[in-house]
Amino acid sequence: MTRVLDIWWDRRLVGQLTQDKHGELGFAYARAWLDDEAAQPLSASLPKRAEPFTRRECRPFFGGLLPEESQRDAAAQALGVSRANDFALLDRLGGDVAGALQLLPPGEGPTAPAPDQRPTPLDDAGLIRVLDALPVRPLLAGEEGLRLSLAGAQSKVPLVLVDGAVALPAPGQPTTHILKPPISRFAATTENEAFVMRLAAAIGLDVAPVEARIVQDRTFLLVQRYDRAIGDDGFVRRIHQEDFCQALGVPPETKYASEGGPTFKDCFGLLRRVAARPAVDVLKLLDAVIFNVIAGNADAHGKNFSILYGDEGPRLAPLYDLLATVAYPDLSPKFAMKIGKRATLAELDAKGWAAFAADVGIGLPLMRRRVAEISKGVLEKATAVAEELARPELDRTAIEQFANMIRDRADRCALTIAGAMR
Ligand SMILES: Nc1ncnc2c1ncn2[C@@H]1O[C@H](COP(=O)(O)OP(=O)(O)O)[C@@H](O)[C@H]1O
Ligand SMILES: [Mg+2]
């Protein structure tokens, strides 16, 4: 028997995801979607065509909506489905995903929540219960009325706010925020991600707004979703997005460049091909690369950059998941994507930056100028961002350590580039 999930985009049927009796995944666009010239493809890797897409063709996009690694394992366990079964996981989790889509069983159209179905605000005890549940129930998988999915290998759950308080969404309600608990194996990851994301914002990069919150003595990060638009009437609309692996047809298991995932050359090429304003987005990506080097975020792989399909056409999404991973000696210090064949800051000499500029088709003078400017911006802003963040309940010492480490790295980048320009 073939199983089916309807794919909805803003209350319109885009097509169907299927699983045949051999367990094979397939996708086909709906006739009406194909016939409507204004209707967009779901992904840069799934161009509109009448012929169905094979598992190999459609799995990077659809599988790419699901949690990864241990999060995937735990979600599958909580739901009682096999971890390898993308279809079953999407069936149970695909009601609210990254971007505009909803994946729903046939007959279950994308209805708005009924008037008597309201989000459930969480008091302190409720929040603690959610934080305690997430390790065994990623995305709160299996909880009554919740069908939520996001990629990534870390614990998280998307939700809504009611008068500023964290709330579980009503069935079908678009989520607007993402709650990320601290990563228990590593110290002060809430402070780390909050600091790095805010530092990026302070130097003018386009980055998702974040807040470090505390409940009793537990911290968590609250990230505002950029793939949701809130109208004056309070109505929330989902905006489509896909990450670079989805857009390039790379399955999540090989997201790292060392396993065949996207390289920076692929990423810059993708933006030049699909962005409505490629020149603008290429510069934004360049800034992000330089910032990640300075911030020590070695985990900037192809699922940590996205394309947002807003009203003005495809563009590089705001930055997200910025963490100074080099602060943790147990994590690989090697960049997820090499920069001019260099994999660490220590290796990244002036020749490396020049090779990178050539690789991704950016003029060397421009690249040097941006390295110098971003280093300077970080050196100017790091102290103020750290002070602003360091409320008494947070780990102030850790925040100062992150700031010091990142300042040292900015100094080093500035020196390398200044040396090259003399
Ligand atoms: N601010 C945001 N707005 C919309 N989508 C986001 C935002 N932040 C993350 N995402 C989506 O959620 C996924 C997981 O988030 P991420 O912060 O990367 O988690 P992890 O640390 O587990 O990798 C991302 O790959 C992206 O698709
Ligand atoms: Mg991520």
XYZ file of C-alpha atoms and ligand atoms in Angstrom:
450
model
C 0.000 0.000 0.000
C 1.264 3.457 -0.864
C 1.100 5.964 1.981
C 0.589 9.638 1.260
C 1.234 13.001 2.893
C -0.228 16.161 1.387
C 2.231 19.047 1.156
C 0.593 22.414 1.888
C 2.079 25.867 1.364
C -0.034 28.692 2.757
C -3.230 26.626 2.473
C -2.528 25.560 -1.097
C -1.731 21.987 -2.061
C 1.738 21.775 -3.613
C 1.931 18.047 -4.135
C 2.218 14.705 -2.408
C 4.992 12.877 -0.646
C 4.555 9.126 -0.957
C 6.022 5.948 0.494
C 5.456 2.871 -1.631
C 5.118 -0.712 -0.436
C 8.888 -1.155 -0.609
C 9.331 1.807 1.728
C 10.613 4.071 -1.050
C 9.969 7.788 -0.798
C 8.689 9.789 -3.776
C 7.331 13.247 -4.457
C 5.135 14.695 -7.219
C 3.829 18.216 -7.735
C 0.035 18.654 -7.978
C -1.320 19.500 -11.433
C -2.750 22.857 -10.272
C 0.602 23.854 -8.782
C 2.417 22.986 -11.993
C -0.118 24.913 -14.062
C 0.166 28.058 -11.941
C 3.134 29.976 -13.276
C 3.356 32.063 -10.118
C 3.645 28.951 -7.901
C 7.245 28.438 -6.740
C 9.179 25.184 -6.664
C 9.549 23.757 -3.132
C 13.288 23.732 -3.420
C 16.075 24.762 -5.751
C 16.710 20.996 -5.905
C 13.090 20.174 -6.931
C 12.334 22.188 -10.096
C 8.700 22.151 -11.184
C 8.025 19.210 -13.501
C 5.286 16.675 -14.098
C 7.536 13.632 -13.672
C 7.657 12.357 -10.072
C 10.886 12.694 -8.084
C 12.715 9.595 -6.871
C 13.825 9.043 -3.291
C 17.355 10.150 -4.174
C 16.024 13.386 -5.634
C 13.472 14.325 -2.974
C 14.986 12.936 0.220
C 17.533 15.751 0.769
C 14.694 18.269 0.912
C 12.131 16.265 2.902
C 14.577 14.348 5.103
C 16.266 17.702 5.664
C 13.199 18.930 7.568
C 13.751 16.355 10.325
C 15.877 16.376 13.468
C 19.309 14.805 13.106
C 21.611 12.349 14.863
C 20.712 11.680 18.521
C 17.680 13.988 18.267
C 16.334 11.887 15.425
C 16.970 8.662 17.345
C 15.232 9.888 20.460
C 12.265 11.324 18.515
C 11.827 8.017 16.667
C 11.910 6.155 19.977
C 9.407 8.487 21.590
C 7.074 7.974 18.606
C 7.643 4.246 18.279
C 8.778 4.419 14.659
C 12.025 3.334 13.066
C 14.772 5.968 12.965
C 15.400 5.326 9.278
C 11.800 5.972 8.312
C 11.665 9.571 7.091
C 8.070 9.197 5.991
C 6.822 8.016 9.382
C 8.749 10.780 11.155
C 7.362 13.429 8.793
C 3.879 12.010 9.266
C 4.173 12.498 13.014
C 6.213 15.725 13.124
C 5.508 17.569 9.877
C 2.668 19.868 11.007
C 5.003 22.843 11.499
C 8.482 22.780 9.981
C 11.232 25.159 8.852
C 9.616 27.377 6.222
C 6.050 27.594 4.957
C 5.106 23.965 4.519
C 2.753 21.697 6.397
C 2.860 17.961 5.772
C -0.529 16.475 6.611
C -2.366 13.194 6.087
C -4.899 13.373 3.218
C -8.258 14.694 4.332
C -6.685 16.735 7.093
C -6.493 20.160 5.445
C -4.462 22.991 6.958
C -7.205 24.427 9.132
C -6.504 27.272 11.532
C -6.846 26.364 15.220
C -10.487 26.342 16.343
C -11.506 29.320 18.527
C -11.548 27.150 21.634
C -8.041 25.882 20.927
C -5.576 28.298 22.427
C -1.843 28.120 22.994
C -0.900 26.907 26.466
C 1.230 29.441 28.342
C 3.833 27.767 30.533
C 4.403 28.870 34.097
C 7.758 28.119 35.714
C 6.764 24.555 36.556
C 5.514 24.022 32.999
C 8.743 25.351 31.532
C 10.828 23.113 33.774
C 8.698 20.176 32.687
C 9.424 21.015 29.026
C 13.170 21.404 29.693
C 13.170 18.039 31.487
C 11.133 16.337 28.757
C 13.237 17.453 25.775
C 16.143 14.987 26.230
C 13.711 12.050 25.884
C 11.143 13.779 23.683
C 12.972 15.987 21.185
C 10.559 18.611 19.802
C 8.121 17.233 22.412
C 7.484 14.450 19.892
C 4.361 12.490 20.702
C 2.769 15.085 22.967
C -0.948 15.459 22.358
C -1.697 18.009 19.638
C 1.936 18.825 18.798
C 3.470 17.986 15.415
C 6.616 20.045 15.218
C 9.877 19.508 13.374
C 13.184 21.315 12.958
C 16.550 20.111 11.731
C 19.689 20.093 13.852
C 21.484 17.768 16.224
C 20.764 19.745 19.392
C 17.755 19.723 21.652
C 15.067 22.290 20.834
C 11.357 22.944 20.457
C 9.545 25.594 18.428
C 6.747 27.422 20.221
C 4.840 30.689 20.529
C 4.749 33.570 23.005
C 1.632 34.779 24.810
C 2.193 38.243 26.328
C 5.900 37.503 26.327
C 5.501 34.155 28.092
C 6.577 30.930 26.409
C 3.550 28.879 25.308
C 2.923 25.581 23.555
C 1.160 26.198 20.235
C -2.463 25.242 19.633
C -2.805 22.428 17.063
C -1.887 23.823 13.622
C -0.762 27.205 14.950
C 2.439 28.485 13.296
C 5.250 28.663 15.840
C 7.179 31.931 16.100
C 10.131 31.162 18.385
C 12.591 28.354 19.071
C 13.573 27.301 22.568
C 17.082 25.832 22.829
C 18.065 24.377 26.214
C 21.745 24.357 27.178
C 23.841 21.479 25.811
C 24.566 19.500 28.952
C 27.991 18.197 27.811
C 29.385 21.709 27.408
C 29.552 24.660 29.773
C 27.395 27.760 29.346
C 26.158 27.134 25.793
C 23.164 29.433 26.347
C 25.516 32.284 27.239
C 27.810 31.323 24.362
C 25.155 31.315 21.634
C 23.443 34.421 23.036
C 26.752 36.287 23.127
C 27.885 35.290 19.639
C 24.475 35.976 18.041
C 24.260 39.387 19.731
C 27.825 40.238 18.796
C 26.974 39.472 15.171
C 23.958 41.788 15.421
C 26.038 44.497 17.102
C 28.474 44.653 14.185
C 25.605 44.932 11.720
C 25.122 41.378 10.476
C 21.599 40.164 9.710
C 20.976 37.605 12.460
C 17.949 36.122 14.242
C 17.184 38.020 17.485
C 17.852 35.975 20.633
C 17.269 36.247 24.336
C 18.857 34.259 27.165
C 16.100 33.420 29.630
C 16.162 31.839 33.058
C 13.585 29.774 34.868
C 14.489 28.987 38.461
C 18.200 28.258 37.975
C 17.862 26.891 34.423
C 18.894 28.878 31.370
C 17.620 28.533 27.831
C 17.935 30.439 24.595
C 14.852 31.893 22.956
C 15.322 32.543 19.240
C 12.859 34.549 17.167
C 11.895 32.816 13.929
C 12.618 34.802 10.768
C 10.420 32.475 8.680
C 7.224 33.857 10.198
C 5.613 37.222 9.398
C 3.233 38.771 11.907
C 0.569 41.037 10.387
C -0.948 44.089 12.082
C -3.934 41.928 13.018
C -1.594 39.532 14.828
C -2.090 36.879 12.152
C 1.065 34.814 11.630
C 2.021 33.728 8.123
C 4.678 31.092 7.417
C 7.401 32.130 4.967
C 9.192 29.463 3.012
C 12.864 28.665 3.571
C 15.295 25.865 2.894
C 18.837 25.287 4.058
C 21.780 25.099 1.670
C 21.922 21.282 1.852
C 18.259 21.045 0.870
C 18.753 23.565 -1.941
C 21.813 21.722 -3.235
C 20.231 18.268 -2.949
C 22.595 17.066 -0.206
C 21.121 14.671 2.393
C 21.534 15.696 6.049
C 23.876 12.774 6.841
C 26.546 14.259 4.586
C 26.147 17.907 5.549
C 29.851 18.309 6.355
C 32.063 19.232 3.398
C 34.528 16.504 4.429
C 31.787 13.901 3.744
C 30.690 15.391 0.438
C 28.519 18.229 1.773
C 28.611 21.765 0.397
C 31.852 23.731 0.265
C 31.963 27.519 0.334
C 32.415 27.453 -3.410
C 29.084 25.596 -3.689
C 27.403 28.012 -1.268
C 28.509 31.160 -3.084
C 27.578 29.506 -6.392
C 24.110 28.708 -5.044
C 23.460 32.319 -4.026
C 24.672 33.603 -7.379
C 22.262 31.211 -9.057
C 19.096 31.633 -6.983
C 19.195 34.909 -5.021
C 17.052 37.789 -6.262
C 19.944 40.148 -5.474
C 23.040 37.974 -5.690
C 25.562 40.793 -5.218
C 23.993 41.751 -1.874
C 23.768 38.184 -0.592
C 27.266 37.201 -1.696
C 28.602 40.043 0.466
C 26.406 38.943 3.376
C 27.706 35.403 3.133
C 31.270 36.690 2.943
C 30.682 38.657 6.149
C 29.221 35.559 7.794
C 32.262 33.460 6.852
C 34.659 36.048 8.271
C 32.580 36.479 11.426
C 32.436 32.722 12.032
C 36.225 32.482 11.787
C 36.615 35.263 14.340
C 33.880 33.975 16.650
C 35.340 30.457 16.534
C 32.166 28.898 15.125
C 33.621 25.828 13.434
C 30.220 24.206 12.887
C 29.007 26.410 10.012
C 27.994 23.569 7.677
C 25.463 23.619 4.850
C 22.459 23.197 7.160
C 23.445 26.280 9.139
C 22.786 28.655 6.223
C 19.397 29.042 4.556
C 17.577 30.728 1.715
C 14.423 32.615 2.654
C 11.730 32.874 -0.021
C 10.009 36.129 0.988
C 7.912 38.540 -1.040
C 11.005 40.146 -2.533
C 12.327 36.866 -3.861
C 14.941 34.405 -2.621
C 17.620 35.797 -0.323
C 20.149 34.627 2.233
C 18.217 34.081 5.467
C 19.341 35.835 8.652
C 22.172 33.981 10.386
C 21.375 31.412 13.099
C 23.079 28.726 15.190
C 26.190 30.813 15.854
C 28.170 29.234 18.680
C 31.845 29.658 19.597
C 32.488 25.914 19.297
C 36.270 26.359 19.684
C 35.619 27.169 23.354
C 35.063 23.416 23.856
C 38.208 21.298 23.467
C 36.132 18.142 22.931
C 34.706 19.534 19.683
C 36.707 19.457 16.472
C 38.407 22.815 15.958
C 38.319 22.297 12.199
C 36.036 24.518 10.127
C 33.060 22.598 8.712
C 33.969 24.215 5.375
C 37.614 24.991 4.659
C 38.708 28.504 3.831
C 41.315 28.526 1.073
C 42.225 24.933 2.080
C 42.805 26.050 5.694
C 40.813 24.359 8.470
C 41.665 26.416 11.577
C 42.413 30.003 12.501
C 46.029 29.060 13.232
C 46.435 27.805 9.655
C 44.605 30.734 8.097
C 47.425 32.938 6.798
C 47.166 35.755 4.247
C 47.641 33.273 1.411
C 44.709 31.254 2.735
C 42.428 34.290 2.658
C 43.638 35.065 -0.882
C 42.980 31.491 -2.008
C 39.496 31.702 -0.473
C 38.744 34.962 -2.334
C 39.768 33.295 -5.593
C 37.747 30.116 -4.792
C 34.504 31.969 -4.210
C 34.985 34.655 -6.856
C 35.442 37.705 -4.635
C 38.016 40.436 -5.278
C 40.972 40.274 -2.903
C 40.887 43.972 -1.916
C 37.195 43.691 -0.948
C 37.807 40.549 1.053
C 40.736 42.081 2.921
C 38.714 45.172 3.663
C 35.868 43.126 5.144
C 38.238 41.019 7.286
C 39.763 44.244 8.623
C 36.368 45.880 9.214
C 34.742 42.888 10.887
C 37.777 42.322 13.134
C 37.642 45.986 14.113
C 33.888 45.832 14.721
C 34.280 42.798 16.976
C 37.097 44.461 18.932
C 34.977 47.577 19.397
C 31.742 45.863 20.398
C 32.637 42.670 22.283
C 32.985 44.251 25.724
C 29.701 46.148 25.537
C 27.789 43.112 24.227
C 29.230 40.961 27.035
C 28.302 43.537 29.670
C 24.804 43.953 28.373
C 24.253 40.189 28.433
C 25.841 39.461 31.808
C 22.825 39.619 34.111
C 23.438 38.187 37.594
C 21.606 34.929 36.865
C 23.825 34.114 33.899
C 27.397 32.825 33.982
C 29.278 36.120 33.828
C 32.726 34.534 33.966
C 31.924 32.337 30.981
C 30.637 35.329 28.998
C 33.858 37.237 29.729
C 35.909 34.221 28.652
C 34.010 33.948 25.354
C 34.499 37.681 24.784
C 38.244 37.493 25.541
C 38.753 34.489 23.297
C 36.894 36.130 20.425
C 38.769 39.406 20.878
C 42.070 37.480 20.634
C 40.896 35.829 17.437
C 39.828 39.185 15.976
C 43.279 40.601 16.810
C 44.883 37.716 15.029
C 42.747 38.117 11.883
C 43.369 41.865 11.834
C 47.137 41.311 12.090
C 47.183 38.670 9.343
C 45.324 40.968 6.960
C 47.277 44.109 7.926
C 50.518 42.182 7.293
C 49.295 41.143 3.848
C 48.358 44.682 2.884
C 51.744 46.238 3.785
N 15.674 32.017 13.858
C 15.256 31.034 13.066
N 14.197 31.213 12.246
C 13.766 30.218 11.444
N 14.333 29.006 11.382
C 15.399 28.771 12.174
C 15.922 29.760 13.044
N 16.966 29.225 13.708
C 17.078 27.958 13.292
N 16.148 27.672 12.356
C 15.909 26.387 11.688
O 16.004 25.388 12.667
C 17.065 24.496 12.377
C 17.763 24.096 13.654
O 18.229 25.230 14.350
P 19.755 25.322 14.835
O 19.854 26.561 15.658
O 20.649 25.231 13.644
O 19.883 24.052 15.749
P 21.119 23.070 16.046
O 21.958 23.786 17.062
O 20.493 21.839 16.549
O 21.846 22.841 14.743
C 17.948 25.246 11.392
O 18.652 24.351 10.569
C 16.962 26.095 10.640
O 16.324 25.361 9.613
Mg 22.228 23.986 13.193
